[in-house]
Short mmCIF file of C-alpha atoms and ligand atoms in Angstrom, two decimals:
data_model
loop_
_atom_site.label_atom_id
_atom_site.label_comp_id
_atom_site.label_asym_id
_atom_site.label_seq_id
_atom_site.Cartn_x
_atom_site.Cartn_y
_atom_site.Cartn_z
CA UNK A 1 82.04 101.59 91.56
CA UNK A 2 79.31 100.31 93.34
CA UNK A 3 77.87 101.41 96.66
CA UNK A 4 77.21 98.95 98.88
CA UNK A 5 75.99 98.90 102.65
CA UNK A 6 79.78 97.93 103.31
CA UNK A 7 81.34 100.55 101.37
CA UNK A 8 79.67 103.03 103.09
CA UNK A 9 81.21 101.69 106.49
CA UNK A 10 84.35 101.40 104.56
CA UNK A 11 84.52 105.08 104.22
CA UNK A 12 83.55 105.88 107.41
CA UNK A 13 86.27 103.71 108.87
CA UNK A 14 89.02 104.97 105.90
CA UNK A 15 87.24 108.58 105.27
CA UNK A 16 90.55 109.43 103.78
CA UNK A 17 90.23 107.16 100.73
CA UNK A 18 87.40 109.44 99.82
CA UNK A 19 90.78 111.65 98.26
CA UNK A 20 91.27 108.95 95.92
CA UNK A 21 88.32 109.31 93.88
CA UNK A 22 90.94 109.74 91.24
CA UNK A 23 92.36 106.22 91.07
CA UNK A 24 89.00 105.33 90.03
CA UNK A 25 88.97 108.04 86.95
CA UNK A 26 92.29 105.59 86.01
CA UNK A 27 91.04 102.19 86.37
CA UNK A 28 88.33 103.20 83.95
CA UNK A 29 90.80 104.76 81.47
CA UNK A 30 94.60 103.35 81.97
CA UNK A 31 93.41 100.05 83.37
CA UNK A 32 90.32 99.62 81.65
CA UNK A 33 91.65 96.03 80.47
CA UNK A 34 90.28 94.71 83.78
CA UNK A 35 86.83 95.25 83.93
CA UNK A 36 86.50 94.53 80.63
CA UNK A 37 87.75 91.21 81.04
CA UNK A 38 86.22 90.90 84.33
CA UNK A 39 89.87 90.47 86.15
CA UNK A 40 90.38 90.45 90.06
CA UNK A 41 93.76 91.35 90.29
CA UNK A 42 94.90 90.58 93.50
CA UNK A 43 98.77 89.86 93.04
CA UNK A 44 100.44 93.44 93.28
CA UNK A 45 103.57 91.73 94.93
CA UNK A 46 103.83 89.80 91.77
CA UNK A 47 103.55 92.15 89.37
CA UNK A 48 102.26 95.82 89.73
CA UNK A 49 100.00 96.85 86.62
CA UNK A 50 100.82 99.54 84.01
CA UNK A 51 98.84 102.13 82.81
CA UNK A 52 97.81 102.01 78.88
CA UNK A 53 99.12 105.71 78.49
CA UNK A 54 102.64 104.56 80.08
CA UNK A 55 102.72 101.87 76.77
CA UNK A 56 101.27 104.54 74.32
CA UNK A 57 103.98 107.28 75.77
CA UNK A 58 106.57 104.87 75.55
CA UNK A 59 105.95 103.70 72.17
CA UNK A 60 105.49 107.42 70.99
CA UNK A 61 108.88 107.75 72.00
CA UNK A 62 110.45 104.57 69.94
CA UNK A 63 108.66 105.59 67.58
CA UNK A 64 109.67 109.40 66.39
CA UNK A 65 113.16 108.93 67.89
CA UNK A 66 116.12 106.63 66.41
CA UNK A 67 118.19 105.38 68.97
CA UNK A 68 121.87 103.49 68.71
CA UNK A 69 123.89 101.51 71.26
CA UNK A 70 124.87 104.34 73.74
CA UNK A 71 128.89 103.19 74.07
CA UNK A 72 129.21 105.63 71.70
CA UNK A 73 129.15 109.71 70.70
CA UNK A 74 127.56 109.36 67.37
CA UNK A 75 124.31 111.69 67.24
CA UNK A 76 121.48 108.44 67.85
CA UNK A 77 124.05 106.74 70.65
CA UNK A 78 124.25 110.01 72.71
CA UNK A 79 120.16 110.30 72.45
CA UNK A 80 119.90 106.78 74.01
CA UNK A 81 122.69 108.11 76.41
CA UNK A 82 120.62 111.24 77.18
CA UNK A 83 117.44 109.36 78.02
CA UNK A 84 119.49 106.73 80.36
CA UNK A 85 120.93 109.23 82.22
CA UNK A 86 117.83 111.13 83.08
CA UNK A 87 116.10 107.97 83.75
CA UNK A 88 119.15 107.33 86.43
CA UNK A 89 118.43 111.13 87.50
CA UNK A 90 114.37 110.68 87.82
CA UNK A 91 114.56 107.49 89.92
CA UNK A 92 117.32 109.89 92.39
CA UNK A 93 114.83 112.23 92.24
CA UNK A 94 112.05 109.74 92.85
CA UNK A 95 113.81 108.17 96.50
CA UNK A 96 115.38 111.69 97.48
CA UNK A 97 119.09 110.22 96.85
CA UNK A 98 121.30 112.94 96.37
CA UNK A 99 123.61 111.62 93.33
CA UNK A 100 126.63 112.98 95.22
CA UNK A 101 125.98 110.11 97.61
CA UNK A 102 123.57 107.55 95.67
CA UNK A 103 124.11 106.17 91.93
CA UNK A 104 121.84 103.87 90.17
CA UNK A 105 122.65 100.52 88.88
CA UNK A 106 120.88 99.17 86.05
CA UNK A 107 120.09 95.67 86.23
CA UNK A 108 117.32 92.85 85.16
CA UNK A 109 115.52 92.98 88.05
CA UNK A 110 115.79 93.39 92.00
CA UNK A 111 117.51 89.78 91.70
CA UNK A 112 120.03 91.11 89.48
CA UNK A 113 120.64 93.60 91.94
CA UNK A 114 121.06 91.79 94.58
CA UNK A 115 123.74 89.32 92.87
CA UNK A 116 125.71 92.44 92.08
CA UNK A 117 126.31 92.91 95.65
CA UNK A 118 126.45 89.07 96.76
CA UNK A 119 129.16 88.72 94.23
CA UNK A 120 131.25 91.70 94.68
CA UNK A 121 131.05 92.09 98.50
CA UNK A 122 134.22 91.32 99.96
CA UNK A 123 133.09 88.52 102.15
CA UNK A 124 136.17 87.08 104.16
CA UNK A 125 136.74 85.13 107.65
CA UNK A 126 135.83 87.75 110.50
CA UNK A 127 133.43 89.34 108.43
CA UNK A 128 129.80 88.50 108.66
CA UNK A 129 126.47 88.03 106.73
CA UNK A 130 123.45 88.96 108.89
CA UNK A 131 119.82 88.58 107.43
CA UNK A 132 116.65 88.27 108.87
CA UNK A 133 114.32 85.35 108.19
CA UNK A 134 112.31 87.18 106.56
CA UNK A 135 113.73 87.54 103.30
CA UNK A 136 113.44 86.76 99.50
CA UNK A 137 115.59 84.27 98.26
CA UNK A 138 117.18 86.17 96.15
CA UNK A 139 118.33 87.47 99.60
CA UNK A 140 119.24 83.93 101.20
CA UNK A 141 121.50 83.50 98.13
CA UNK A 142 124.01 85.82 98.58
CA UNK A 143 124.49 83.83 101.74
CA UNK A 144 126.29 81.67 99.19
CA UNK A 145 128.74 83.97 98.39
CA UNK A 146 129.32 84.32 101.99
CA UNK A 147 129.70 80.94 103.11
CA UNK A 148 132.36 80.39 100.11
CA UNK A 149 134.49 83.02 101.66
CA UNK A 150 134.02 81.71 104.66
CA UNK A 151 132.26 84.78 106.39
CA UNK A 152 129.97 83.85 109.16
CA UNK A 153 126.05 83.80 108.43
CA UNK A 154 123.46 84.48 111.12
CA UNK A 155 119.76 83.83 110.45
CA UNK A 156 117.78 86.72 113.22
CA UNK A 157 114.50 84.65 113.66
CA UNK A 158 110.91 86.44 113.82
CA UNK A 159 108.08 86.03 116.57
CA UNK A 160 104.58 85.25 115.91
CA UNK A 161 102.16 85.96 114.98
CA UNK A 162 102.95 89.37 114.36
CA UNK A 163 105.93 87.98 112.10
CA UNK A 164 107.87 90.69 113.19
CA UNK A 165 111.71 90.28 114.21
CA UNK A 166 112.92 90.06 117.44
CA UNK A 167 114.49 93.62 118.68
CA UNK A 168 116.15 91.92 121.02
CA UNK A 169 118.28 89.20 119.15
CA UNK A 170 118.27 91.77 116.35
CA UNK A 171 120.50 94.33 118.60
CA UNK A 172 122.28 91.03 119.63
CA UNK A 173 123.29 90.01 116.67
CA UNK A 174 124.20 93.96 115.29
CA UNK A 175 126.44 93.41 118.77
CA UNK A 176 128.75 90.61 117.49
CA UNK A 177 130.35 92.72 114.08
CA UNK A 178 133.98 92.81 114.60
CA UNK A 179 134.82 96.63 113.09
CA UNK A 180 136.42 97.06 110.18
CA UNK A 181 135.58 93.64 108.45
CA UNK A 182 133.21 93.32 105.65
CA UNK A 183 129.96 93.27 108.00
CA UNK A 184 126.76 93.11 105.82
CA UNK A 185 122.73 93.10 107.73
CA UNK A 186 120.30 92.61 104.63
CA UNK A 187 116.36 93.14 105.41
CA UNK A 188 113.38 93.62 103.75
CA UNK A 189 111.20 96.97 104.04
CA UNK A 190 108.21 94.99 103.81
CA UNK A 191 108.22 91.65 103.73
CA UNK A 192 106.36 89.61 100.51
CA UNK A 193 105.46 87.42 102.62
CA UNK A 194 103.10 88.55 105.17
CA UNK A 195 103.14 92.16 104.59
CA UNK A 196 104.68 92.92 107.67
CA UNK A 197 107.00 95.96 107.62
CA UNK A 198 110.05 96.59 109.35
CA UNK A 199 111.77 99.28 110.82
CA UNK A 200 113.68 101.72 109.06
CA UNK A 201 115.51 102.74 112.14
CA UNK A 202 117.27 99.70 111.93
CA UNK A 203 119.13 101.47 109.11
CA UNK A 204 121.08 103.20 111.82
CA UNK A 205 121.51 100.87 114.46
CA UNK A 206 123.32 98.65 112.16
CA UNK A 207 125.58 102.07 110.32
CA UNK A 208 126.36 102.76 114.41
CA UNK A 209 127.77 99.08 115.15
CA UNK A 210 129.88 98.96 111.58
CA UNK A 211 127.61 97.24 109.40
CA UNK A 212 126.63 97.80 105.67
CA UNK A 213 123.17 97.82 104.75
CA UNK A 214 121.28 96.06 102.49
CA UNK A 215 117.59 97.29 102.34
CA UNK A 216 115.21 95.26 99.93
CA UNK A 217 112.15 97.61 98.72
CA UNK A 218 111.09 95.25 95.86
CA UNK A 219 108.04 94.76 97.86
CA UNK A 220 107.64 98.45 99.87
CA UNK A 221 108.63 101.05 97.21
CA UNK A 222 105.28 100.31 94.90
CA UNK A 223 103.05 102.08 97.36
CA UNK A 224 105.49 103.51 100.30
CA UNK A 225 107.52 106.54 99.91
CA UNK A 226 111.48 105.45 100.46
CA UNK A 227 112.88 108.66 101.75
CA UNK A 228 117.23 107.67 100.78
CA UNK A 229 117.77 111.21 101.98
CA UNK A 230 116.69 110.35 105.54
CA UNK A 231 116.68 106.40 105.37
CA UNK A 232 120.38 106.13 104.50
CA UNK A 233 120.74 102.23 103.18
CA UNK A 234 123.82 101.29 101.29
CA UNK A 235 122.20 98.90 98.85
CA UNK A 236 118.79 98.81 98.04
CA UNK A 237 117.49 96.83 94.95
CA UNK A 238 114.52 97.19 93.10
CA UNK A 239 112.35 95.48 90.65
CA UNK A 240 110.65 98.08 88.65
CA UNK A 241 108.08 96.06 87.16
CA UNK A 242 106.31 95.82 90.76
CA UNK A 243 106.12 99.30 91.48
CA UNK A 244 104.21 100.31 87.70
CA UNK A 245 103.89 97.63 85.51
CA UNK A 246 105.61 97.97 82.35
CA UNK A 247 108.70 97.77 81.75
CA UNK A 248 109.64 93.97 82.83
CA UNK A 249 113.33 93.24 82.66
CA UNK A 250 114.65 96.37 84.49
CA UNK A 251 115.72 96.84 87.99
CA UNK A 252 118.17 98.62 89.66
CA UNK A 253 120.27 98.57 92.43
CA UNK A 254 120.74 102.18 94.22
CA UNK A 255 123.82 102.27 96.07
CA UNK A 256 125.24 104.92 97.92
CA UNK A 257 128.73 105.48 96.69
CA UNK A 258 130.26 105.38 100.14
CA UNK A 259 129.53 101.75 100.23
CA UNK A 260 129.81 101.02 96.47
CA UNK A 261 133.51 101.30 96.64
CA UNK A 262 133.91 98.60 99.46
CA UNK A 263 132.87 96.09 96.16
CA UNK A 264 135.11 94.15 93.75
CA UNK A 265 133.42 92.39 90.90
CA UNK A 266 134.88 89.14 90.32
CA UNK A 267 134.65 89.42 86.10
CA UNK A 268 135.01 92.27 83.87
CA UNK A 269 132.55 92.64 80.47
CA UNK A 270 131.87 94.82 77.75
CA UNK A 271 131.07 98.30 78.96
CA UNK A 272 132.50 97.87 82.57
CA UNK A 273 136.39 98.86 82.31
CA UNK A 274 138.01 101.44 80.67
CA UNK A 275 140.99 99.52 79.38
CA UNK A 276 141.66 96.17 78.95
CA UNK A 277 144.44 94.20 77.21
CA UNK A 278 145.06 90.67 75.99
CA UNK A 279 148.58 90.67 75.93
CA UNK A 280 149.27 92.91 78.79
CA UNK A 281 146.86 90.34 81.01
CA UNK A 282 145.51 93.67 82.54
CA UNK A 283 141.87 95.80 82.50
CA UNK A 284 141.11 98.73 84.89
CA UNK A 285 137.61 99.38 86.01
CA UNK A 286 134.78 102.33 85.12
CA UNK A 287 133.59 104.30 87.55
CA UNK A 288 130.43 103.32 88.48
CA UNK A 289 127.43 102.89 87.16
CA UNK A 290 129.35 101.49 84.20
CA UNK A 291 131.50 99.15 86.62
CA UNK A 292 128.02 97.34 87.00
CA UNK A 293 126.66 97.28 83.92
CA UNK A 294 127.95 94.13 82.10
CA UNK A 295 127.64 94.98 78.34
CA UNK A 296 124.79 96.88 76.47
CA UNK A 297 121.55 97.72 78.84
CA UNK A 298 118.37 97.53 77.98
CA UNK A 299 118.95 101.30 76.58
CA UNK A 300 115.24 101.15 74.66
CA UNK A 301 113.42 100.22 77.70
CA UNK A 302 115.09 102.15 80.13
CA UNK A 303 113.21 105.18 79.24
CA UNK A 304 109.91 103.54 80.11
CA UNK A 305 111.56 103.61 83.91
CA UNK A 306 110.88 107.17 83.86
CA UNK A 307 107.89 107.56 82.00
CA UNK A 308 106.52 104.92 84.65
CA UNK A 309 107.93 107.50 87.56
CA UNK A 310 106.12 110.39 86.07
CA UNK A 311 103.07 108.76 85.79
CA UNK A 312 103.10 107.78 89.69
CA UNK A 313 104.22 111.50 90.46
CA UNK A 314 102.05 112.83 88.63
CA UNK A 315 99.05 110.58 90.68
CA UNK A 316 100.77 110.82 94.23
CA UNK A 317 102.49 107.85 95.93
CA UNK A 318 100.97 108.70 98.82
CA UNK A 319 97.56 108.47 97.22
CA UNK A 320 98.58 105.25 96.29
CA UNK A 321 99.47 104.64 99.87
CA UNK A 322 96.13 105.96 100.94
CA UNK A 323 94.28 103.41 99.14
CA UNK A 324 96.41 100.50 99.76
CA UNK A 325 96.17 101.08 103.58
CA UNK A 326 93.00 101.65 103.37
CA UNK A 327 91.90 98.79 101.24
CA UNK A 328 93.89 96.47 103.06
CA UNK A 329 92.83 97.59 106.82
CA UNK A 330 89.24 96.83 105.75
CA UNK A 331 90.36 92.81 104.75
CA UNK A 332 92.57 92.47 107.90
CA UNK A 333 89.10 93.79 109.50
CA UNK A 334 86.65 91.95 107.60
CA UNK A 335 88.23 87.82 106.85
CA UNK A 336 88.70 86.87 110.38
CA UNK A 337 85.00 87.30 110.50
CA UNK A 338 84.19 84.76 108.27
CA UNK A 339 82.88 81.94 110.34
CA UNK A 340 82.01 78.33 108.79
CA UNK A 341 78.61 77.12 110.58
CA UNK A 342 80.44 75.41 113.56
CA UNK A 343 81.60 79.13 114.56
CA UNK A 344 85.36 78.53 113.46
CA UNK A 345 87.45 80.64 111.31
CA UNK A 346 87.38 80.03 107.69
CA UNK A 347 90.93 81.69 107.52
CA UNK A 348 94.35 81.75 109.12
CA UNK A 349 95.83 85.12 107.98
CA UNK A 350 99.85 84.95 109.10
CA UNK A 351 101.41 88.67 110.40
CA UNK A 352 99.35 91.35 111.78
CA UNK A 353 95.94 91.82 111.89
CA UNK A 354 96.45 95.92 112.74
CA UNK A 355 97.02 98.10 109.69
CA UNK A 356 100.25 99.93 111.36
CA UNK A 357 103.05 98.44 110.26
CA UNK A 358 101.70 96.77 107.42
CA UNK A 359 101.97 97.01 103.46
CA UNK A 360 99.23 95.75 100.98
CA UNK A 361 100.23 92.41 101.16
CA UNK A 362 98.01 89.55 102.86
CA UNK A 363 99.00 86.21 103.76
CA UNK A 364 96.74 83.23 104.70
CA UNK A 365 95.44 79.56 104.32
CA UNK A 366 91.80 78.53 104.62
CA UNK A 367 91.16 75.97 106.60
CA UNK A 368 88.10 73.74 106.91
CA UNK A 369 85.68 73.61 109.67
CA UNK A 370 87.97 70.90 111.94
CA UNK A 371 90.65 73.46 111.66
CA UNK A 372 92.74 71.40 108.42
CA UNK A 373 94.75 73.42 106.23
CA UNK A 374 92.86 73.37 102.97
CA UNK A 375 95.62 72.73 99.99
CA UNK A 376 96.48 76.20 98.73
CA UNK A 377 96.75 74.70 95.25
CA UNK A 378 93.01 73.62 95.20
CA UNK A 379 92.07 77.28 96.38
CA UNK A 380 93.68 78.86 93.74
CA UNK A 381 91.85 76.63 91.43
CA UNK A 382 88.72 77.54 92.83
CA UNK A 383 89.82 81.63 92.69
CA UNK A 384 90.83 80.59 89.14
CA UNK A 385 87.30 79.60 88.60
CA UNK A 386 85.61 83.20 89.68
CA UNK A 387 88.54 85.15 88.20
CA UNK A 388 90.90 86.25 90.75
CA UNK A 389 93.90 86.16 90.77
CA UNK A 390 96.18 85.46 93.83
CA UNK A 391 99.63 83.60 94.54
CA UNK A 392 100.23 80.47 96.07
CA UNK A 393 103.14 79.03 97.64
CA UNK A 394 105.89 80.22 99.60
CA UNK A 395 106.27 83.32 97.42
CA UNK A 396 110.09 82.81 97.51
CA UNK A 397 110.73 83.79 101.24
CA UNK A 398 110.92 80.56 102.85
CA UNK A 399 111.99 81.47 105.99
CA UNK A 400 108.77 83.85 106.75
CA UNK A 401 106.87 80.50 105.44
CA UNK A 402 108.38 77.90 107.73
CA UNK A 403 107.75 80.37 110.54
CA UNK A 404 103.75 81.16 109.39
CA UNK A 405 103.26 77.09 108.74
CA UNK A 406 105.33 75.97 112.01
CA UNK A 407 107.75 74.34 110.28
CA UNK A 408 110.77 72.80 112.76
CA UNK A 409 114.37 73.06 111.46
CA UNK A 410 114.50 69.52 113.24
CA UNK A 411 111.82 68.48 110.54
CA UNK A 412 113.69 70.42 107.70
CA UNK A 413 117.20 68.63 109.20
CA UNK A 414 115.20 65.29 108.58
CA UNK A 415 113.93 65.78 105.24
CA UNK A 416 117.19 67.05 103.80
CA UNK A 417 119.38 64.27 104.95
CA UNK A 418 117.39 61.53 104.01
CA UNK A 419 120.02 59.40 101.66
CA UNK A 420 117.24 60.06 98.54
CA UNK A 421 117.49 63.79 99.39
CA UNK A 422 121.13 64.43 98.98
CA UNK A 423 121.09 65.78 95.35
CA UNK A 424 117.42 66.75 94.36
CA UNK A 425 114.24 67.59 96.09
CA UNK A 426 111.13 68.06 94.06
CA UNK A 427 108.20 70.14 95.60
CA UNK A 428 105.76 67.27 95.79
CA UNK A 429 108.78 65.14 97.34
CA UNK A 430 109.41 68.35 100.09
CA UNK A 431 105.59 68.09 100.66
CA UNK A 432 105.36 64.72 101.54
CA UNK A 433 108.66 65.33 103.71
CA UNK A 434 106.44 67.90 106.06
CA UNK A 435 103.19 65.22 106.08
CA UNK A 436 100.42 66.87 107.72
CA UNK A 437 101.39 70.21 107.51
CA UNK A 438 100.72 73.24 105.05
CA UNK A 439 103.50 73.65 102.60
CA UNK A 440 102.40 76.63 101.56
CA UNK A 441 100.15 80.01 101.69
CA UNK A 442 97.23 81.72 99.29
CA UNK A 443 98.88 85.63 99.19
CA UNK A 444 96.43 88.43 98.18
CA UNK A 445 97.90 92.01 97.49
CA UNK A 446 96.66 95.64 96.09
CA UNK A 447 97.94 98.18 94.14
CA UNK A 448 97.51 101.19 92.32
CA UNK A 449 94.45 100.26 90.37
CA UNK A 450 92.61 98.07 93.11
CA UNK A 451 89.15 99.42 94.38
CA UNK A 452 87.15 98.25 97.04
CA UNK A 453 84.48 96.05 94.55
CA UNK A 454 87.79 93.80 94.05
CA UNK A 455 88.04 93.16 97.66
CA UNK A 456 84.83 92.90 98.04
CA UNK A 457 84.82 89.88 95.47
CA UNK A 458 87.83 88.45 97.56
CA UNK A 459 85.39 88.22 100.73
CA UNK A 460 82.86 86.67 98.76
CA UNK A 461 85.22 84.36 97.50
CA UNK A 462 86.30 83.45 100.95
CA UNK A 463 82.49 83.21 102.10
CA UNK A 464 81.63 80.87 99.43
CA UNK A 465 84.29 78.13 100.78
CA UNK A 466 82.29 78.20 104.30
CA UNK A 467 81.14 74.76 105.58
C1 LIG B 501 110.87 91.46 98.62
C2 LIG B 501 111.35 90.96 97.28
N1 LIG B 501 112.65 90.98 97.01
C3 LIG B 501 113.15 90.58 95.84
C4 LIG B 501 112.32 90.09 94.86
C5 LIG B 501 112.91 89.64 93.57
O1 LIG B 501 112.38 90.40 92.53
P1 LIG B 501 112.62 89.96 91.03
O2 LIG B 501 111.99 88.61 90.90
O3 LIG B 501 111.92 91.00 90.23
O4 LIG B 501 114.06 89.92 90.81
C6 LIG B 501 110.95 90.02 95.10
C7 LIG B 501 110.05 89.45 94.10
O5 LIG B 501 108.92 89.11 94.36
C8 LIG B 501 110.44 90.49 96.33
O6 LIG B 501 109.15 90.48 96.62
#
């Protein structure tokens, strides 16, 4: 790494960073891929990174092992069996979830996870679906579910420009649960949006006033420790692909058993009842996990899940942390200083500008020296250009984005109902619908193998599109 003028007030302002020496060691071994292709990976959020030696120990394993379906007890089916269970033990271990109280759920992804509980929470009239804005929509869906069973749904809207949610309405709305119905509050740890994070107290508040909890930590758990042992959610799903990389296609959801056994799954599959029968029109359940599981999981890839844990261990989330927060204080620090030659701002960064309270996630639009919104589509061609990569768009949390980009539910009411509008929507349609305004963001995020020469380039980047 390179030490310039800037680096050196980097680590004056972040002296602890100076312990992470050893992320550096890494990027030049496990993610050497990126400086020799001259990558600026700045879409953690996406898609963490994996270390080479994760791959290598993974295929090692494939590789001198041979390993059947595990329904089974034959000698290769109980080895996959062995390996899945102390995957489901290491990612316990991992949140402090005791697995008298928490069991893990394999699934695709954090999407997957989520659907599991959409689907088999028993949403009925008098029970309730509260969710904050601020959500994925993988989130907003199970709203679906909710509406269809004709539970009530409550949207608790967020202030700006913090983007944080309003205490207030929040212990309103946590007010109105009628005890003893199906009462679920979903949130996210950290949003994907903006970065903002939100409180785990919340946890709780909601537990005290009879609701179920629903904590998303797809975008928090890659560099935040989740304590489950003191931050006692009922559902939280996960996306394990953002937290180290490799493998895609696995997720789980962690639910705490307590909670687990409020749900009914609507279907039964392959490897999720003990008995079922065709003429007796009957089937009976697993216990879970294996209630959740719908036929074979990915049993091969499942082990990388824990060679991917180890490999974090054996680094230090919290080193991680370190670097993330430290990384990411210097940006919210250093882009609202660039200026075009008029004196205004080059950027509009949406959330907080203080590091408390926020993850490694950055959300913005550049905007030109009259104050326009710059399309976010040409800036990402122009990062495209030089290398980086960021996201564009509304990442998938819409609600966080109409709030950022001051988008009126009046305007959203107007668009929608328009006779043309009833059945389909395209993108470029939904833009012209919100004429004038941004439809979108430019999101830059760190992780695990970011160093301060790939911020540094984002600045740059930034500086180059002064006027
Ligand atoms: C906060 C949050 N929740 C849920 C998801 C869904 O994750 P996946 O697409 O892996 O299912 C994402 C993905 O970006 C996310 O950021």
């Amino acid at each position: 790494m390179e030490y310039s003028p800037d680096y050196v007030e980097f680590l004056k302002m972040f002296p602890e960073c100076s312990q992470t020496t050893s992320l550096d060691k890494l990027r030049s071994s496990d993610y050497a891929r990126l400086d020799r292709d001259g990558h600026i990976y700045l879409d953690y959020t996406g898609a963490g990174l994996f270390a080479e030696s994760q791959v290598e120990k993974h295929h090692q394993l494939l590789s001198s092992n041979t390993f059947g379906n595990p329904h089974s007890s034959n000698p290769t089916s109980l080895a996959s069996t062995e390996l899945v269970e102390s995957s489901r033990l290491a990612i316990l271990r991992f949140f402090n979830a005791s697995p008298e109280e928490y069991v893990v759920i394999f699934t695709g992804n954090a999407s997957g996870a989520l659907k599991l509980v959409g689907e088999s929470y028993p949403f009925a009239k008098g029970g309730h679906y509260l969710l904050t804005f601020d959500n994925h929509n993988s989130v907003n869906g199970i709203r679906e579910y909710a509406l269809a069973h004709e539970a009530e749904v409550t949207y608790i809207p967020m202030v700006l420009p913090e983007m944080s949610i309003d205490e207030s309405k929040l212990g309103a709305s946590l007010n109105q649960a009628k005890p003893g119905q199906p009462n679920l509050f979903a949130y996210p740890a950290q949003s994907n949006f903006s970065g903002r994070q939100h409180s785990l107290e919340w946890i709780e508040l909601a537990h005290a006033r009879d609701w179920d909890v629903l904590l998303d930590v797809a975008a928090f758990a890659p560099t935040n420790t989740l304590d489950l042992g003191r931050w006692k959610a009922d559902f939280v799903p996960i996306s394990f692909y953002k937290m180290f990389g490799y493998p895609t296609g696995i997720g789980a959801l962690i639910a705490r058993r307590q909670a687990l056994a409020k749900l009914h799954r609507p279907w039964f599959a392959g490897g999720t009842i003990t008995v079922a029968s065709v003429q007796g029109e009957k089937h009976y359940m697993a216990d879970a996990p294996s209630a959740f599981e719908d036929g074979t999981i990915n049993f091969l890839s499942i082990p990388a899940v824990k060679i991917g844990l180890n490999y974090i261990e054996a680094i230090g989330l919290e080193k991680i942390h370190i670097r993330v927060r430290a990384l990411t204080g210097w940006l919210l620090q250093e882009l609202p200083k660039i200026k075009h030659k008029n004196g205004k701002p080059v950027l509009k960064i949406y959330g907080p500008l203080q590091i408390d309270h926020h993850g490694g996630t950055i959300a913005l639009n550049f905007v030109d020296a009259q104050d326009n919104v710059i399309d976010h589509s040409y800036i990402e061609a122009r990062a495209n250009q030089v290398h980086i990569s960021l996201r564009t768009g509304c990442f998938c949390n819409p609600g966080a984005g109409e709030i950022a980009l001051g988008i009126s539910s009046g305007e959203l009411q107007s668009c929608f109902t328009r006779p043309s509008h009833e059945a389909h929507l395209s993108y470029n349609e939904f833009r012209l619908c919100i004429d004038g305004k941004a439809s979108g963001a430019v999101r830059i995020s760190v992780g695990i193998a970011s160093n301060f020469s790939d911020i540094e380039h984002f600045i740059n980047f930034a500086k180059s599109l002064t006027q």
